[in-house]
mmCIF file of C-alpha atoms in Angstrom:
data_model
loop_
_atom_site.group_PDB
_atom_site.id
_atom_site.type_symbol
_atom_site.label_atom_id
_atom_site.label_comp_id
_atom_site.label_asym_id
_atom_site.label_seq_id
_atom_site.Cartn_x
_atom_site.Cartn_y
_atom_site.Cartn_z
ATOM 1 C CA UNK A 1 210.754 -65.225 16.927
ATOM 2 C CA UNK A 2 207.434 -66.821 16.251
ATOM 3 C CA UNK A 3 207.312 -69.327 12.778
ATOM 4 C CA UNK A 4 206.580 -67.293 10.333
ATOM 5 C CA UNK A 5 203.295 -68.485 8.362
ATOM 6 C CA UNK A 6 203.194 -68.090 4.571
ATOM 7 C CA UNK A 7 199.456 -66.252 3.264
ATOM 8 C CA UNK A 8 196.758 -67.451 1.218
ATOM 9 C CA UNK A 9 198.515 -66.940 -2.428
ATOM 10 C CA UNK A 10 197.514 -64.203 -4.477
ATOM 11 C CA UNK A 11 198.067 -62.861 -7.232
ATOM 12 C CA UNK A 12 197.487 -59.646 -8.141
ATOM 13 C CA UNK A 13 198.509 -58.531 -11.803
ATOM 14 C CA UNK A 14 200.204 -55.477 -12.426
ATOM 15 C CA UNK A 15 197.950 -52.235 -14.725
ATOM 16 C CA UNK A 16 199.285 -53.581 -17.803
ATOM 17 C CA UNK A 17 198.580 -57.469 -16.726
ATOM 18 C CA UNK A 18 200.475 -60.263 -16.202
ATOM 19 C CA UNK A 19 204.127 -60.345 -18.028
ATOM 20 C CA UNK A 20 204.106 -60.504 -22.170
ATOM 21 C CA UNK A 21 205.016 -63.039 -24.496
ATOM 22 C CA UNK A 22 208.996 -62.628 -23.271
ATOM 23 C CA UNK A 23 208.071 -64.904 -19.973
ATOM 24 C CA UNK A 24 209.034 -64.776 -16.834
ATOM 25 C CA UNK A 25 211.521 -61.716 -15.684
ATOM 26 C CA UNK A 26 214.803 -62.365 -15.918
ATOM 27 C CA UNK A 27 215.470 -60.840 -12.457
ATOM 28 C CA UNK A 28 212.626 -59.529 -9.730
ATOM 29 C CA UNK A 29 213.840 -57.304 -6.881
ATOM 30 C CA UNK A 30 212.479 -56.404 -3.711
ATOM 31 C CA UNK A 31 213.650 -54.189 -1.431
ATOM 32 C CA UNK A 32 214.497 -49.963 -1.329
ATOM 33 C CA UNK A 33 213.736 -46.994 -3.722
ATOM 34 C CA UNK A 34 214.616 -43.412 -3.788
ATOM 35 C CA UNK A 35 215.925 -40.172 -4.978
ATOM 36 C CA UNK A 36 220.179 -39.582 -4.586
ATOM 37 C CA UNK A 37 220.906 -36.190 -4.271
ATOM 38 C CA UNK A 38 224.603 -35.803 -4.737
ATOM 39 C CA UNK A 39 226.550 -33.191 -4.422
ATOM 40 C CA UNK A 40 228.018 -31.939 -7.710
ATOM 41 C CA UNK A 41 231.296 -30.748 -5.756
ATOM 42 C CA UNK A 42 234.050 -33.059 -4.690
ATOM 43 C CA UNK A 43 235.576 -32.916 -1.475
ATOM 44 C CA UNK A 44 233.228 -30.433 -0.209
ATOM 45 C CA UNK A 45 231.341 -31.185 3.834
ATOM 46 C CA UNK A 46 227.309 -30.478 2.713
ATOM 47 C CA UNK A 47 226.770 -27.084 4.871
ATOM 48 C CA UNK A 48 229.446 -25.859 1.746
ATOM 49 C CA UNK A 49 227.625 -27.719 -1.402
ATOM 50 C CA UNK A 50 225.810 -25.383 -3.800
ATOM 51 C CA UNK A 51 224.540 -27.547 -6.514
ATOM 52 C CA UNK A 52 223.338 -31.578 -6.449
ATOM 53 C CA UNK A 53 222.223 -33.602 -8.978
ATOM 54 C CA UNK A 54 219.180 -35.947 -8.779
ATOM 55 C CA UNK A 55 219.407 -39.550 -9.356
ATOM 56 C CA UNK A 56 217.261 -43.005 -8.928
ATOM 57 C CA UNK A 57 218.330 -44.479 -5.691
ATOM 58 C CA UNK A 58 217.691 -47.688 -3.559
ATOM 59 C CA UNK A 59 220.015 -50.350 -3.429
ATOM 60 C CA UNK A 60 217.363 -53.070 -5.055
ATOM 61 C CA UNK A 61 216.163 -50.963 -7.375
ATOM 62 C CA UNK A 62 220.073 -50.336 -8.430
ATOM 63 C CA UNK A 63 220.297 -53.881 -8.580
ATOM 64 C CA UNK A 64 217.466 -53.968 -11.400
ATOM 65 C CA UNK A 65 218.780 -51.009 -13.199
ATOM 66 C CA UNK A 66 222.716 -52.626 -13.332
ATOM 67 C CA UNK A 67 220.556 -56.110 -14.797
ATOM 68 C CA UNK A 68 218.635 -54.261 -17.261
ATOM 69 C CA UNK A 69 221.876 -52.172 -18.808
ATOM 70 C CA UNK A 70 222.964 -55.881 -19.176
ATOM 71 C CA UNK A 71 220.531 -56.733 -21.368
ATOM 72 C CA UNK A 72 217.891 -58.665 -19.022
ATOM 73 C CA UNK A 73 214.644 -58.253 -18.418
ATOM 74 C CA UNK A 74 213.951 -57.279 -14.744
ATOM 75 C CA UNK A 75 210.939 -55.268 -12.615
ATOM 76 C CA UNK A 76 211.400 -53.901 -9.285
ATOM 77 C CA UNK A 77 208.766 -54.586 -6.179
ATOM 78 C CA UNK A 78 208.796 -51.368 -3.921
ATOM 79 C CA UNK A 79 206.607 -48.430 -3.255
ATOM 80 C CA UNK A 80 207.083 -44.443 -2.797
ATOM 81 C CA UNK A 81 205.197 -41.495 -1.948
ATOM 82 C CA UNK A 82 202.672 -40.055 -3.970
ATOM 83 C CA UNK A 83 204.161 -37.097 -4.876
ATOM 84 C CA UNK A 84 206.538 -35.387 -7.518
ATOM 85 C CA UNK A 85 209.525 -37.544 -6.710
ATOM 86 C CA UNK A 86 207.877 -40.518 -6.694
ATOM 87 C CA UNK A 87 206.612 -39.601 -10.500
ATOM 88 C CA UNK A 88 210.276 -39.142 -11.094
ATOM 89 C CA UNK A 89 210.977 -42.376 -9.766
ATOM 90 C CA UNK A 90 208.588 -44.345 -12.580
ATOM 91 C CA UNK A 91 209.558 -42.021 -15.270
ATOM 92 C CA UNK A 92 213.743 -42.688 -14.059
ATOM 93 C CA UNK A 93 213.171 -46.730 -14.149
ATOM 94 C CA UNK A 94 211.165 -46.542 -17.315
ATOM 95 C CA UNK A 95 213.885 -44.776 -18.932
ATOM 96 C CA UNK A 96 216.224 -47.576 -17.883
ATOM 97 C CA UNK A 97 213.789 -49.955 -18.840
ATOM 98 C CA UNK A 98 212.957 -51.504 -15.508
ATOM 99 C CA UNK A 99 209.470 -52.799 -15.534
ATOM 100 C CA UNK A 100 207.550 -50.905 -12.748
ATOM 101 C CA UNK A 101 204.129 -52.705 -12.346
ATOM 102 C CA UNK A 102 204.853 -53.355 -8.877
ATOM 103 C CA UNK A 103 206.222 -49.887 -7.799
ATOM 104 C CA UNK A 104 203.031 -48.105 -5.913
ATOM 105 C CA UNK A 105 202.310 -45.314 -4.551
ATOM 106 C CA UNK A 106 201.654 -44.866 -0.609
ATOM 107 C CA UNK A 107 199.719 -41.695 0.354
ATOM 108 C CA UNK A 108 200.987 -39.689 3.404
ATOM 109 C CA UNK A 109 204.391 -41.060 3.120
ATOM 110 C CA UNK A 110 207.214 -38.507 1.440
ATOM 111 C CA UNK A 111 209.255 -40.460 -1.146
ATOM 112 C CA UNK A 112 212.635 -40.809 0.577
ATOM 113 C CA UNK A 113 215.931 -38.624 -0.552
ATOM 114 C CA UNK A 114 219.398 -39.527 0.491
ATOM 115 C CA UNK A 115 222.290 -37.119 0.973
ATOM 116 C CA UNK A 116 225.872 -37.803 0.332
ATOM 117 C CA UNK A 117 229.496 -36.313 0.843
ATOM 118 C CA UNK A 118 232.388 -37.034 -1.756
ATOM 119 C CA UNK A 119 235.817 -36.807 -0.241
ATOM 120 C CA UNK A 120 237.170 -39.781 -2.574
ATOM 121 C CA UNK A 121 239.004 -42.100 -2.541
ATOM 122 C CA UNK A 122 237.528 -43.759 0.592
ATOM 123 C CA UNK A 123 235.022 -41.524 2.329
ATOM 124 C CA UNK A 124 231.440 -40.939 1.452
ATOM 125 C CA UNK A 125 229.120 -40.258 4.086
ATOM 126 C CA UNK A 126 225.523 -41.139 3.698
ATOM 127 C CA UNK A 127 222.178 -39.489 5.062
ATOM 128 C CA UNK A 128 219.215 -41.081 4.628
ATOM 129 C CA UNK A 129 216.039 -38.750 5.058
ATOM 130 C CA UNK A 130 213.100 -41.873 4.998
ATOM 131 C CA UNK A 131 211.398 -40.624 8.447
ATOM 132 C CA UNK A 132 208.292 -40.785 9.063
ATOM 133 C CA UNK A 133 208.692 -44.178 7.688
ATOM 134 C CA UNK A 134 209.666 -45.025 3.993
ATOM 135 C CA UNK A 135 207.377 -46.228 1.186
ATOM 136 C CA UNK A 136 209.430 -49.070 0.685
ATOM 137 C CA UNK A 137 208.459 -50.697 4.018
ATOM 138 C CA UNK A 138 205.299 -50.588 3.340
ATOM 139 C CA UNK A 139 205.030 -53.726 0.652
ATOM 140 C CA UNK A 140 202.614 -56.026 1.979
ATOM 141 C CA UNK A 141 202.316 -59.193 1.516
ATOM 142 C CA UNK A 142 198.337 -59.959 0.256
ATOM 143 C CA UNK A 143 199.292 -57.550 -2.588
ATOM 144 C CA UNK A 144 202.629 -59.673 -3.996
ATOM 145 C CA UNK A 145 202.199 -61.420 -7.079
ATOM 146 C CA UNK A 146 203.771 -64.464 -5.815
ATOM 147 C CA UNK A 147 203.360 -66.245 -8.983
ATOM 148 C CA UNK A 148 205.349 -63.897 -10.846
ATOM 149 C CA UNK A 149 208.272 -63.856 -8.045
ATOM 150 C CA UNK A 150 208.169 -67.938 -8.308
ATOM 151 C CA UNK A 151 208.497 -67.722 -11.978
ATOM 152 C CA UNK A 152 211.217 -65.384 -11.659
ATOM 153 C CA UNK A 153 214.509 -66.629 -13.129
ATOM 154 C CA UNK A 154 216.259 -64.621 -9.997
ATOM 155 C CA UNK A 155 214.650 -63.062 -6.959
ATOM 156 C CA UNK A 156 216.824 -60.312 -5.083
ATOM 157 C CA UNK A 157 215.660 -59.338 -1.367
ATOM 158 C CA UNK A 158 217.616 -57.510 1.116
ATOM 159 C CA UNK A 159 218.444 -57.181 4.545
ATOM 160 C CA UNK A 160 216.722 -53.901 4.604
ATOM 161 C CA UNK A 161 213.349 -55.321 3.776
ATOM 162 C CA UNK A 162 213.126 -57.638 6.974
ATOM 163 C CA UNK A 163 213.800 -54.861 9.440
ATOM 164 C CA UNK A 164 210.263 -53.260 10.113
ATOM 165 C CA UNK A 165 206.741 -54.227 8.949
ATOM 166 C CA UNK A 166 204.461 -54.867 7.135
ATOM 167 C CA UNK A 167 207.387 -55.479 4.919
ATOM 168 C CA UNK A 168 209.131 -58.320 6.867
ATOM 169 C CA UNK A 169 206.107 -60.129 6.235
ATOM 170 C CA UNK A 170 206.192 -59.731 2.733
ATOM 171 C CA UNK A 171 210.006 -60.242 1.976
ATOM 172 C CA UNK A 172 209.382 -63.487 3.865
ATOM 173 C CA UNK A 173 205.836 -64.619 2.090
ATOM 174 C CA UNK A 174 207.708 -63.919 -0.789
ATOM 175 C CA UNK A 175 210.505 -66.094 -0.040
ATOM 176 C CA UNK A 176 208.189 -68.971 1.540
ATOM 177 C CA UNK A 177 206.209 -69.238 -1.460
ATOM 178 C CA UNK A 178 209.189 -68.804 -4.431
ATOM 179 C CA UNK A 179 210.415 -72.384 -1.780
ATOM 180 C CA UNK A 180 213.762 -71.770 -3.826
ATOM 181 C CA UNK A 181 212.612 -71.674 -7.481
ATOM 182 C CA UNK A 182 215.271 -70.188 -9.479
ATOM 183 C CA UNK A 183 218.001 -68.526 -7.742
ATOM 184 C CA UNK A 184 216.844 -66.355 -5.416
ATOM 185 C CA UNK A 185 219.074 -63.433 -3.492
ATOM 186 C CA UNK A 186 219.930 -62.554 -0.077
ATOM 187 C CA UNK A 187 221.106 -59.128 -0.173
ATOM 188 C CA UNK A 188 222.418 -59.342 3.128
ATOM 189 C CA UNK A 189 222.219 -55.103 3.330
ATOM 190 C CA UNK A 190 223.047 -54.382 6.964
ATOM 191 C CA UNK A 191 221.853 -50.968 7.941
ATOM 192 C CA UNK A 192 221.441 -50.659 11.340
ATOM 193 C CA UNK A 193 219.689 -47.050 11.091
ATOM 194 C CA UNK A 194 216.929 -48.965 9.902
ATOM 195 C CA UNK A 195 216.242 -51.356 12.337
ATOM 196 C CA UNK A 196 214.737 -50.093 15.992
ATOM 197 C CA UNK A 197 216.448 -52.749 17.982
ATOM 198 C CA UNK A 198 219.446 -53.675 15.439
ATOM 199 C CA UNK A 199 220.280 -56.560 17.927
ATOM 200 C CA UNK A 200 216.762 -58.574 17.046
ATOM 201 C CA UNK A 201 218.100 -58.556 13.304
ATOM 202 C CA UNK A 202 220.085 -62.045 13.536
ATOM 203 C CA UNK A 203 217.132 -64.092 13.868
ATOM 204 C CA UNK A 204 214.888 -62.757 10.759
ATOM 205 C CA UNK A 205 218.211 -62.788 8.838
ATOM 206 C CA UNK A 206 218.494 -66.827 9.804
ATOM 207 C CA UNK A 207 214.888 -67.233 8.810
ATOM 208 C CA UNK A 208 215.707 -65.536 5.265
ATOM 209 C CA UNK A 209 218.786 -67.762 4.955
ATOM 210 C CA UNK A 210 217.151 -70.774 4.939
ATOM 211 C CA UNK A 211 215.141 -70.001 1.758
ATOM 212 C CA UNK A 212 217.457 -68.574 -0.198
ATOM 213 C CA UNK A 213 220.092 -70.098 -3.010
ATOM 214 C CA UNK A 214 223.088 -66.908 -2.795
ATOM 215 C CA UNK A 215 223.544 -64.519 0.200
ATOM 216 C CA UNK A 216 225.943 -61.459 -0.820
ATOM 217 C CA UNK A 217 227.451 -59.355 1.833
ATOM 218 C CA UNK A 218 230.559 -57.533 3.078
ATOM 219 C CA UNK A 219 232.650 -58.336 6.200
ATOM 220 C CA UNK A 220 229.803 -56.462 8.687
ATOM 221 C CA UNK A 221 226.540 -57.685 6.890
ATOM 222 C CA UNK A 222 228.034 -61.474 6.863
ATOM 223 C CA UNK A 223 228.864 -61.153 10.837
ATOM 224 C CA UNK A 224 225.262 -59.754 10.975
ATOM 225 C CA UNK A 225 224.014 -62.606 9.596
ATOM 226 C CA UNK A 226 226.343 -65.431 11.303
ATOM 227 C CA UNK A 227 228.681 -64.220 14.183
ATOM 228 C CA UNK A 228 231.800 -64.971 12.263
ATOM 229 C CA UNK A 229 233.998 -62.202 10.523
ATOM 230 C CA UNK A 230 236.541 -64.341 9.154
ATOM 231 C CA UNK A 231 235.827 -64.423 5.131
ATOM 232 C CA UNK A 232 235.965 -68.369 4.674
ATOM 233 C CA UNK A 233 234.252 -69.186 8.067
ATOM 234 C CA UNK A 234 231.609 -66.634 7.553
ATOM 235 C CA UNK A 235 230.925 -68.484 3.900
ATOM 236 C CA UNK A 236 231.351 -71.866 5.166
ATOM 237 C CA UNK A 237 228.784 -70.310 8.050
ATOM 238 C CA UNK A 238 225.957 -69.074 5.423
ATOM 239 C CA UNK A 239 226.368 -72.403 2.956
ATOM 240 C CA UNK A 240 225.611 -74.527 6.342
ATOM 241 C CA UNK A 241 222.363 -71.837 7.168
ATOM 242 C CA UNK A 242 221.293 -73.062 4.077
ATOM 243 C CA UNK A 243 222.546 -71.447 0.821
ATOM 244 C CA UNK A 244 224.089 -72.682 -2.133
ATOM 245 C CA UNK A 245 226.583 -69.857 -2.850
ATOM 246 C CA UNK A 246 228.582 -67.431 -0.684
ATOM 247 C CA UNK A 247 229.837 -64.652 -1.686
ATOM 248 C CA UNK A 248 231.820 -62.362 0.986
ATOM 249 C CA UNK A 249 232.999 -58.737 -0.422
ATOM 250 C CA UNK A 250 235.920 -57.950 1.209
ATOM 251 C CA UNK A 251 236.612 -54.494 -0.027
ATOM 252 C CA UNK A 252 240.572 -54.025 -0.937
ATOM 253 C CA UNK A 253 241.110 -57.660 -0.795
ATOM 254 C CA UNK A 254 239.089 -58.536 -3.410
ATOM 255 C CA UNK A 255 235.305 -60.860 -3.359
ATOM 256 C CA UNK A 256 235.625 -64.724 -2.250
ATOM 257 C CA UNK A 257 232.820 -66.856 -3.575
ATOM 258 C CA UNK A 258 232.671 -70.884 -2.192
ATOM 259 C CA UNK A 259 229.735 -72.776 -3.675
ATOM 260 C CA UNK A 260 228.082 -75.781 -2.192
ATOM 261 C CA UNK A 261 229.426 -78.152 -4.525
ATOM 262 C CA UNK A 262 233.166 -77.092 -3.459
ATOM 263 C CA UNK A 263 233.950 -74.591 -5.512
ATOM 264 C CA UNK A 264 235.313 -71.548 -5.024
ATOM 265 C CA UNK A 265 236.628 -68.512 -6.180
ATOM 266 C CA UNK A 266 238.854 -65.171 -4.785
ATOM 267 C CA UNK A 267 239.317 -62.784 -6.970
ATOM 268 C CA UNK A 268 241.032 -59.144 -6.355
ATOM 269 C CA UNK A 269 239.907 -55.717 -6.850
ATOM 270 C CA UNK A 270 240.581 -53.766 -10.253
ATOM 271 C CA UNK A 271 242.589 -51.392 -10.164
ATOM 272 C CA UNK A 272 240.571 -48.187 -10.282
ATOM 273 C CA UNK A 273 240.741 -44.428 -9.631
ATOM 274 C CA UNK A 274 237.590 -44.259 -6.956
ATOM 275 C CA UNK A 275 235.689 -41.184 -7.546
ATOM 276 C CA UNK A 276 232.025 -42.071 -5.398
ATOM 277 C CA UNK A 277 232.511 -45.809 -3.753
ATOM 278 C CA UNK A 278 228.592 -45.880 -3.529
ATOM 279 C CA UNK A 279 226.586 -47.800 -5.998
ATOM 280 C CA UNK A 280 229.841 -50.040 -6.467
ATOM 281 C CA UNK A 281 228.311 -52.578 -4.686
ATOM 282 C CA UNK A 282 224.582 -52.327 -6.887
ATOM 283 C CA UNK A 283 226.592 -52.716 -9.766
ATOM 284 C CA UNK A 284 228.488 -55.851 -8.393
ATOM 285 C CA UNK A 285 224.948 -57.344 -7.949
ATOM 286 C CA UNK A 286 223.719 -56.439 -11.571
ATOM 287 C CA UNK A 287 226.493 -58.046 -13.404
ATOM 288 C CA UNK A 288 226.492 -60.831 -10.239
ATOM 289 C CA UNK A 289 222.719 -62.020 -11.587
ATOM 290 C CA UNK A 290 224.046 -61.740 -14.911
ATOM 291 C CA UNK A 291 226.708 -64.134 -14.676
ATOM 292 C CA UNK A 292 224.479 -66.293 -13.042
ATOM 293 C CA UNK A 293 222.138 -66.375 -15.442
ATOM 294 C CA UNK A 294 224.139 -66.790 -17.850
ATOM 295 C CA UNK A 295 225.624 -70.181 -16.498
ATOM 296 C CA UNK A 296 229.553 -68.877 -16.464
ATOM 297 C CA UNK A 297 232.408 -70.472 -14.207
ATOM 298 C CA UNK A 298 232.498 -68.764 -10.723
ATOM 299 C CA UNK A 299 235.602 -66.724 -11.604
ATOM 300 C CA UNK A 300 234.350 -65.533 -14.377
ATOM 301 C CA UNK A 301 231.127 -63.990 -12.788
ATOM 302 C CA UNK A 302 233.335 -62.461 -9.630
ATOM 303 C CA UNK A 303 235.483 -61.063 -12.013
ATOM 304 C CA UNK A 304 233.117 -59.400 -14.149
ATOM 305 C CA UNK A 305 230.872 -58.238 -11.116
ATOM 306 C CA UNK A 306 234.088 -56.745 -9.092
ATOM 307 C CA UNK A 307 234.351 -54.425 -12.730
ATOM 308 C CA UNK A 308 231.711 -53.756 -13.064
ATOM 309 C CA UNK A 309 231.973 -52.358 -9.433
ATOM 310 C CA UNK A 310 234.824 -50.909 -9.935
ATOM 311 C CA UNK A 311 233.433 -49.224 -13.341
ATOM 312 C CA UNK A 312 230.746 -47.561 -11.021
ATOM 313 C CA UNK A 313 233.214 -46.078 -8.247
ATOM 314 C CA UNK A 314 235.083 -44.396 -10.719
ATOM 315 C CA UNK A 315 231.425 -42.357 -11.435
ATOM 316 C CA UNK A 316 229.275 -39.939 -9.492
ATOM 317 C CA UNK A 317 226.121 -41.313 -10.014
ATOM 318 C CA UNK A 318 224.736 -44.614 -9.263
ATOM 319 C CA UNK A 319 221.952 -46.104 -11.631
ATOM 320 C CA UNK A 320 222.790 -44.029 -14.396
ATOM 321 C CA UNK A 321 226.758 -45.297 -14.356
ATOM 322 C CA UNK A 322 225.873 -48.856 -14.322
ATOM 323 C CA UNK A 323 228.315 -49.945 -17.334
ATOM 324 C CA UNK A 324 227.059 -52.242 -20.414
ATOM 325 C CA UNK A 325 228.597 -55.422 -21.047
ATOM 326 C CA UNK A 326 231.229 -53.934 -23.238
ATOM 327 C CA UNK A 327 232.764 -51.463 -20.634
ATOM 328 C CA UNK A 328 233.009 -54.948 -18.023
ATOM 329 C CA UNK A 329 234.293 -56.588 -20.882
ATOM 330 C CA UNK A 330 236.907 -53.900 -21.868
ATOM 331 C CA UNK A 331 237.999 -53.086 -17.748
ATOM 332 C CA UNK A 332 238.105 -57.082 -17.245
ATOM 333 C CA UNK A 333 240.533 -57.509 -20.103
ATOM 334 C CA UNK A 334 242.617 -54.480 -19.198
ATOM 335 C CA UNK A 335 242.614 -55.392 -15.646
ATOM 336 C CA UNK A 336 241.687 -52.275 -14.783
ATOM 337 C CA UNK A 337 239.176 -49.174 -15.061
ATOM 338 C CA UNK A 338 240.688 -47.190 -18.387
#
């Protein structure tokens, strides 16, 4: 892979100008947007579904959405089609009062839609529909405002954003030029649909590693990124690639988070009657930013993350279910979903 070579910085301010007197977001994301259609039958294969309902998708732009219910103040970098459903898309992350300044329009591109089945507890196929190339790929880099992703208090990428450009370029400007302000997010996001050769990913995931403070990621996306499987070698793996935090979801066993400094956390999975496992994870990183933010123990942030997870699974939808602080609160005291 050739060194990757940061631009010229720019800055280019958003319609309504740079942020307002509350400062720098909260939390920044970069990465996917688009419309969930989900089927509004349960256990029911597509070729039978009759009736969906249309949601705000996109696994970074979930991220924002989970954030915002939680009181911060967060903006989303992405881009759709110029079309209906991208004007549904602004008016969506308006509503859940996610800044988008930085969400554009790309013309001759559809806004993607993505399909799913619901046979709970475990099974939910997904279908993305992003051909001939989604918006979101097309971010490029000489039209970030880089000085607004430094001053960021978080910065959330994904995996998803390094696997075709222009947009590899500008997840990786972006990171270059934030040089590890803040804490700043690998969303490790491992979808191998998206990448044309899926077995060039390692090295661009490497690269991203070494400018970033957390990487998040399940058992596949943290072998993606290091070779190892194992949950505590595959941490000890990304804190030596060069983060500060590691946190490996492990699905029924629970989250594991080791820190640079030594600590570390494993926490379990709350108890939860799964009706749509997808979003779970969105929600996880919403409260996960949070908890950050707010300075809490490590514990305390994995367990109020995995329910707010688990708060999400229990719903349809995705952006729409993210829970408030109260619902975390109220599961994490139960110790489980009510």
């Amino acid at each position: 892979m050739e060194e990757f070579k940061e631009p010229a910085p720019h800055s280019a301010e958003g319609p309504d100008g740079p942020p307002g007197p509350g400062g720098p977001y909260d939390l920044i994301t970069m990465g996917r947007i688009g419309v969930d259609l989900y089927p509004l039958q349960t256990g029911v294969p597509l070729p039978q579904v009759t009736s969906f309902g249309k949601f705000l998708g996109g696994s970074a732009t979930n991220v924002a959405v989970g954030a915002a219910r939680l009181g911060r103040r967060t903006a989303v970098i992405t881009r759709t089609g110029d079309d209906p459903f991208g004007t549904y898309l602004h008016e969506a992350l308006r509503g859940f009062g996610v800044d988008d300044r930085w969400v554009t329009p790309v013309a001759g591109l559809p806004t993607p839609v993505t399909f799913c089945e619901v046979f709970p507890p475990d099974d939910f196929p997904l279908y993305f529909y992003r051909q001939p190339k989604a918006p979101d790929l097309e971010i490029d880099a000489h039209e970030l405002d880089l000085d607004a992703i430094r001053a960021a208090r978080v910065f959330w990428m994904t995996g998803t954003g390094l696997s075709e450009e222009p947009s590899r370029t500008a997840t990786l400007a972006a990171l270059a030029h934030r040089a590890k302000a803040g804490i700043t997010v690998f969303d490790l996001d491992w979808r191998p649909m998206f990448w044309q050769d899926p077995a060039a990913a390692r090295p661009f995931y490497t690269e991203a590693l070494r400018h970033t403070t957390v990487a998040v990621g399940n058992l596949d996306e943290v072998e993606i990124a290091t070779g190892e499987r194992d949950p505590h070698t595959a941490a000890r793996a990304l804190l030596d690639a060069g983060v500060e935090l590691a946190v490996v979801k492990q699905g029924p066993k629970g989250v594991l988070a080791v820190a640079g400094t030594g600590e570390s956390a494993e926490v379990p999975p709350l108890p939860v009657k799964v009706f749509n496992g997808l979003g779970a994870g969105d929600a996880f990183g919403g409260s996960l930013c949070h908890g950050l933010l707010a300075g809490w123990p490590l514990e305390q942030i994995m367990r109020h993350a995995n329910a707010a997870g688990a708060i999400v699974a229990s719903r349809l939808e995705c952006s729409s279910a993210m829970p408030s602080a109260e619902e975390i609160e109220d599961a994490v005291t139960a110790g489980a979903v009510r």
